[in-house]
JSON list of C-alpha atoms in Angstrom, two decimals:
[
{"chain": "A", "resi": 1, "resn": "MET", "atom": "CA", "xyz": [-67.40, 4.29, 26.27]},
{"chain": "A", "resi": 2, "resn": "LYS", "atom": "CA", "xyz": [-67.14, 8.06, 26.35]},
{"chain": "A", "resi": 3, "resn": "TYR", "atom": "CA", "xyz": [-65.18, 8.03, 29.58]},
{"chain": "A", "resi": 4, "resn": "ARG", "atom": "CA", "xyz": [-62.67, 5.53, 28.42]},
{"chain": "A", "resi": 5, "resn": "TYR", "atom": "CA", "xyz": [-62.02, 7.66, 25.39]},
{"chain": "A", "resi": 6, "resn": "PHE", "atom": "CA", "xyz": [-61.58, 10.76, 27.59]},
{"chain": "A", "resi": 7, "resn": "ALA", "atom": "CA", "xyz": [-59.43, 8.80, 30.05]},
{"chain": "A", "resi": 8, "resn": "LYS", "atom": "CA", "xyz": [-57.06, 7.67, 27.15]},
{"chain": "A", "resi": 9, "resn": "LYS", "atom": "CA", "xyz": [-56.71, 11.08, 25.85]},
{"chain": "A", "resi": 10, "resn": "SER", "atom": "CA", "xyz": [-56.04, 12.69, 29.23]},
{"chain": "A", "resi": 11, "resn": "PHE", "atom": "CA", "xyz": [-53.34, 10.01, 30.00]},
{"chain": "A", "resi": 12, "resn": "LEU", "atom": "CA", "xyz": [-51.72, 10.72, 26.46]},
{"chain": "A", "resi": 13, "resn": "PHE", "atom": "CA", "xyz": [-51.72, 14.53, 27.20]},
{"chain": "A", "resi": 14, "resn": "ILE", "atom": "CA", "xyz": [-50.25, 14.12, 30.49]},
{"chain": "A", "resi": 15, "resn": "SER", "atom": "CA", "xyz": [-47.52, 11.78, 29.21]},
{"chain": "A", "resi": 16, "resn": "MET", "atom": "CA", "xyz": [-46.72, 14.22, 26.46]},
{"chain": "A", "resi": 17, "resn": "LEU", "atom": "CA", "xyz": [-46.32, 16.97, 28.99]},
{"chain": "A", "resi": 18, "resn": "ALA", "atom": "CA", "xyz": [-44.03, 14.95, 31.00]},
{"chain": "A", "resi": 19, "resn": "ALA", "atom": "CA", "xyz": [-41.75, 14.29, 28.16]},
{"chain": "A", "resi": 20, "resn": "PHE", "atom": "CA", "xyz": [-41.27, 17.99, 27.16]},
{"chain": "A", "resi": 21, "resn": "LYS", "atom": "CA", "xyz": [-38.25, 19.99, 28.45]},
{"chain": "A", "resi": 22, "resn": "THR", "atom": "CA", "xyz": [-39.40, 22.44, 31.14]},
{"chain": "A", "resi": 23, "resn": "PHE", "atom": "CA", "xyz": [-37.86, 25.68, 32.30]},
{"chain": "A", "resi": 24, "resn": "ALA", "atom": "CA", "xyz": [-38.45, 27.68, 35.55]},
{"chain": "A", "resi": 25, "resn": "PHE", "atom": "CA", "xyz": [-37.95, 31.32, 36.51]},
{"chain": "A", "resi": 26, "resn": "GLU", "atom": "CA", "xyz": [-36.27, 31.48, 39.80]},
{"chain": "A", "resi": 27, "resn": "LEU", "atom": "CA", "xyz": [-36.46, 34.52, 41.93]},
{"chain": "A", "resi": 28, "resn": "PRO", "atom": "CA", "xyz": [-33.97, 35.12, 45.03]},
{"chain": "A", "resi": 29, "resn": "SER", "atom": "CA", "xyz": [-35.31, 33.40, 48.09]},
{"chain": "A", "resi": 30, "resn": "VAL", "atom": "CA", "xyz": [-33.95, 35.42, 51.12]},
{"chain": "A", "resi": 31, "resn": "PRO", "atom": "CA", "xyz": [-35.05, 38.36, 51.51]},
{"chain": "A", "resi": 32, "resn": "PHE", "atom": "CA", "xyz": [-36.89, 39.50, 48.61]},
{"chain": "A", "resi": 33, "resn": "PRO", "atom": "CA", "xyz": [-35.49, 42.12, 47.63]},
{"chain": "A", "resi": 34, "resn": "ALA", "atom": "CA", "xyz": [-32.38, 42.41, 49.82]},
{"chain": "A", "resi": 35, "resn": "PRO", "atom": "CA", "xyz": [-32.77, 45.17, 52.54]},
{"chain": "A", "resi": 36, "resn": "GLY", "atom": "CA", "xyz": [-31.83, 48.60, 51.13]},
{"chain": "A", "resi": 37, "resn": "SER", "atom": "CA", "xyz": [-31.68, 47.37, 47.53]},
{"chain": "A", "resi": 38, "resn": "ASP", "atom": "CA", "xyz": [-33.86, 48.19, 44.58]},
{"chain": "A", "resi": 39, "resn": "GLU", "atom": "CA", "xyz": [-32.61, 45.21, 42.51]},
{"chain": "A", "resi": 40, "resn": "ILE", "atom": "CA", "xyz": [-34.46, 42.20, 41.50]},
{"chain": "A", "resi": 41, "resn": "LEU", "atom": "CA", "xyz": [-32.71, 39.14, 40.02]},
{"chain": "A", "resi": 42, "resn": "PHE", "atom": "CA", "xyz": [-34.18, 36.53, 37.97]},
{"chain": "A", "resi": 43, "resn": "VAL", "atom": "CA", "xyz": [-32.55, 33.27, 36.73]},
{"chain": "A", "resi": 44, "resn": "VAL", "atom": "CA", "xyz": [-33.81, 30.94, 34.05]},
{"chain": "A", "resi": 45, "resn": "ARG", "atom": "CA", "xyz": [-33.19, 27.18, 34.91]},
{"chain": "A", "resi": 46, "resn": "ASP", "atom": "CA", "xyz": [-33.74, 23.98, 33.15]},
{"chain": "A", "resi": 47, "resn": "THR", "atom": "CA", "xyz": [-35.88, 21.89, 35.46]},
{"chain": "A", "resi": 48, "resn": "THR", "atom": "CA", "xyz": [-36.09, 18.75, 33.24]},
{"chain": "A", "resi": 49, "resn": "PHE", "atom": "CA", "xyz": [-34.98, 15.75, 35.19]},
{"chain": "A", "resi": 50, "resn": "ASN", "atom": "CA", "xyz": [-34.27, 17.93, 38.22]},
{"chain": "A", "resi": 51, "resn": "THR", "atom": "CA", "xyz": [-31.02, 19.30, 36.67]},
{"chain": "A", "resi": 52, "resn": "ASN", "atom": "CA", "xyz": [-31.63, 22.96, 37.73]},
{"chain": "A", "resi": 53, "resn": "ALA", "atom": "CA", "xyz": [-28.75, 24.03, 35.59]},
{"chain": "A", "resi": 54, "resn": "PRO", "atom": "CA", "xyz": [-29.01, 27.72, 34.46]},
{"chain": "A", "resi": 55, "resn": "VAL", "atom": "CA", "xyz": [-30.00, 28.25, 30.85]},
{"chain": "A", "resi": 56, "resn": "ASN", "atom": "CA", "xyz": [-28.64, 30.81, 28.48]},
{"chain": "A", "resi": 57, "resn": "VAL", "atom": "CA", "xyz": [-31.39, 32.87, 26.99]},
{"chain": "A", "resi": 58, "resn": "LYS", "atom": "CA", "xyz": [-31.81, 36.15, 24.87]},
{"chain": "A", "resi": 59, "resn": "VAL", "atom": "CA", "xyz": [-34.16, 38.85, 26.04]},
{"chain": "A", "resi": 60, "resn": "SER", "atom": "CA", "xyz": [-36.03, 39.33, 22.83]},
{"chain": "A", "resi": 61, "resn": "ASP", "atom": "CA", "xyz": [-38.32, 42.05, 24.07]},
{"chain": "A", "resi": 62, "resn": "PHE", "atom": "CA", "xyz": [-39.40, 43.91, 27.21]},
{"chain": "A", "resi": 63, "resn": "TRP", "atom": "CA", "xyz": [-41.93, 46.23, 28.31]},
{"chain": "A", "resi": 64, "resn": "THR", "atom": "CA", "xyz": [-42.05, 48.30, 31.52]},
{"chain": "A", "resi": 65, "resn": "ASN", "atom": "CA", "xyz": [-43.01, 51.44, 33.27]},
{"chain": "A", "resi": 66, "resn": "ARG", "atom": "CA", "xyz": [-40.97, 54.44, 33.75]},
{"chain": "A", "resi": 67, "resn": "ASN", "atom": "CA", "xyz": [-39.76, 53.45, 37.37]},
{"chain": "A", "resi": 68, "resn": "VAL", "atom": "CA", "xyz": [-37.30, 51.00, 36.06]},
{"chain": "A", "resi": 69, "resn": "LYS", "atom": "CA", "xyz": [-33.80, 52.40, 35.72]},
{"chain": "A", "resi": 70, "resn": "ARG", "atom": "CA", "xyz": [-31.59, 49.46, 34.44]},
{"chain": "A", "resi": 71, "resn": "LYS", "atom": "CA", "xyz": [-32.94, 47.24, 31.81]},
{"chain": "A", "resi": 72, "resn": "PRO", "atom": "CA", "xyz": [-31.97, 43.55, 31.60]},
{"chain": "A", "resi": 73, "resn": "TYR", "atom": "CA", "xyz": [-29.22, 42.87, 29.21]},
{"chain": "A", "resi": 74, "resn": "LYS", "atom": "CA", "xyz": [-30.00, 41.36, 25.80]},
{"chain": "A", "resi": 75, "resn": "ASP", "atom": "CA", "xyz": [-27.93, 38.24, 26.47]},
{"chain": "A", "resi": 76, "resn": "VAL", "atom": "CA", "xyz": [-28.63, 36.49, 29.90]},
{"chain": "A", "resi": 77, "resn": "TYR", "atom": "CA", "xyz": [-26.13, 33.96, 30.80]},
{"chain": "A", "resi": 78, "resn": "GLY", "atom": "CA", "xyz": [-27.67, 32.27, 33.85]},
{"chain": "A", "resi": 79, "resn": "GLN", "atom": "CA", "xyz": [-29.11, 35.36, 35.43]},
{"chain": "A", "resi": 80, "resn": "SER", "atom": "CA", "xyz": [-30.19, 39.04, 34.92]},
{"chain": "A", "resi": 81, "resn": "VAL", "atom": "CA", "xyz": [-30.76, 41.99, 37.13]},
{"chain": "A", "resi": 82, "resn": "PHE", "atom": "CA", "xyz": [-32.84, 45.13, 36.80]},
{"chain": "A", "resi": 83, "resn": "THR", "atom": "CA", "xyz": [-33.11, 48.12, 39.21]},
{"chain": "A", "resi": 84, "resn": "THR", "atom": "CA", "xyz": [-36.07, 50.33, 40.04]},
{"chain": "A", "resi": 85, "resn": "SER", "atom": "CA", "xyz": [-36.09, 53.90, 41.39]},
{"chain": "A", "resi": 86, "resn": "GLY", "atom": "CA", "xyz": [-37.27, 52.84, 44.87]},
{"chain": "A", "resi": 87, "resn": "THR", "atom": "CA", "xyz": [-40.90, 52.86, 44.33]},
{"chain": "A", "resi": 88, "resn": "LYS", "atom": "CA", "xyz": [-43.63, 51.21, 46.59]},
{"chain": "A", "resi": 89, "resn": "TRP", "atom": "CA", "xyz": [-44.95, 47.68, 46.43]},
{"chain": "A", "resi": 90, "resn": "LEU", "atom": "CA", "xyz": [-46.06, 46.42, 42.93]},
{"chain": "A", "resi": 91, "resn": "THR", "atom": "CA", "xyz": [-45.55, 49.83, 41.41]},
{"chain": "A", "resi": 92, "resn": "SER", "atom": "CA", "xyz": [-42.52, 48.87, 39.16]},
{"chain": "A", "resi": 93, "resn": "TYR", "atom": "CA", "xyz": [-43.05, 45.98, 36.87]},
{"chain": "A", "resi": 94, "resn": "MET", "atom": "CA", "xyz": [-41.47, 44.64, 33.74]},
{"chain": "A", "resi": 95, "resn": "THR", "atom": "CA", "xyz": [-42.56, 42.05, 31.18]},
{"chain": "A", "resi": 96, "resn": "VAL", "atom": "CA", "xyz": [-39.89, 40.15, 29.59]},
{"chain": "A", "resi": 97, "resn": "ASN", "atom": "CA", "xyz": [-39.74, 37.90, 26.64]},
{"chain": "A", "resi": 98, "resn": "VAL", "atom": "CA", "xyz": [-37.00, 35.40, 26.68]},
{"chain": "A", "resi": 99, "resn": "LEU", "atom": "CA", "xyz": [-35.88, 33.24, 23.84]},
{"chain": "A", "resi": 100, "resn": "PHE", "atom": "CA", "xyz": [-34.32, 29.92, 24.81]},
{"chain": "A", "resi": 101, "resn": "MET", "atom": "CA", "xyz": [-31.01, 29.30, 22.71]},
{"chain": "A", "resi": 102, "resn": "ILE", "atom": "CA", "xyz": [-31.87, 25.37, 22.76]},
{"chain": "A", "resi": 103, "resn": "LYS", "atom": "CA", "xyz": [-35.09, 25.24, 20.93]},
{"chain": "A", "resi": 104, "resn": "GLN", "atom": "CA", "xyz": [-35.94, 28.74, 20.13]},
{"chain": "A", "resi": 105, "resn": "LYS", "atom": "CA", "xyz": [-38.81, 28.89, 22.53]},
{"chain": "A", "resi": 106, "resn": "THR", "atom": "CA", "xyz": [-40.26, 32.22, 23.62]},
{"chain": "A", "resi": 107, "resn": "ILE", "atom": "CA", "xyz": [-41.72, 32.65, 27.23]},
{"chain": "A", "resi": 108, "resn": "THR", "atom": "CA", "xyz": [-43.06, 35.74, 28.88]},
{"chain": "A", "resi": 109, "resn": "LEU", "atom": "CA", "xyz": [-41.97, 36.61, 32.27]},
{"chain": "A", "resi": 110, "resn": "LEU", "atom": "CA", "xyz": [-43.62, 39.27, 34.46]},
{"chain": "A", "resi": 111, "resn": "LEU", "atom": "CA", "xyz": [-41.38, 40.68, 37.06]},
{"chain": "A", "resi": 112, "resn": "MET", "atom": "CA", "xyz": [-42.79, 42.90, 39.84]},
{"chain": "A", "resi": 113, "resn": "MET", "atom": "CA", "xyz": [-40.65, 44.93, 42.30]},
{"chain": "A", "resi": 114, "resn": "LEU", "atom": "CA", "xyz": [-41.62, 44.20, 45.86]},
{"chain": "A", "resi": 115, "resn": "SER", "atom": "CA", "xyz": [-40.22, 47.25, 47.70]}
]
């Protein structure tokens, strides 16, 4: 009896998750980062029903170390770029809180420069 109750609850929870709008942060796929470049690009995409359409978001807040030279723009329409000062692997990082325009959701993205 206990297992049936748990199975019903689990199925309900999984069904609810499948119905929610989902978003994905996309980083460049080749090569990461580009040779001779200190830039990193992030794109927020709507992954509901496999549309992969870019989503307009606002950067509500960010925190970074001093190696990051160019901060992301407040309004991110499809993509945003930040640059570092040519530091070594995983020594430049940025935590970005983005606010989705659609449902005012806030998500935290941790970006790390792989140089």
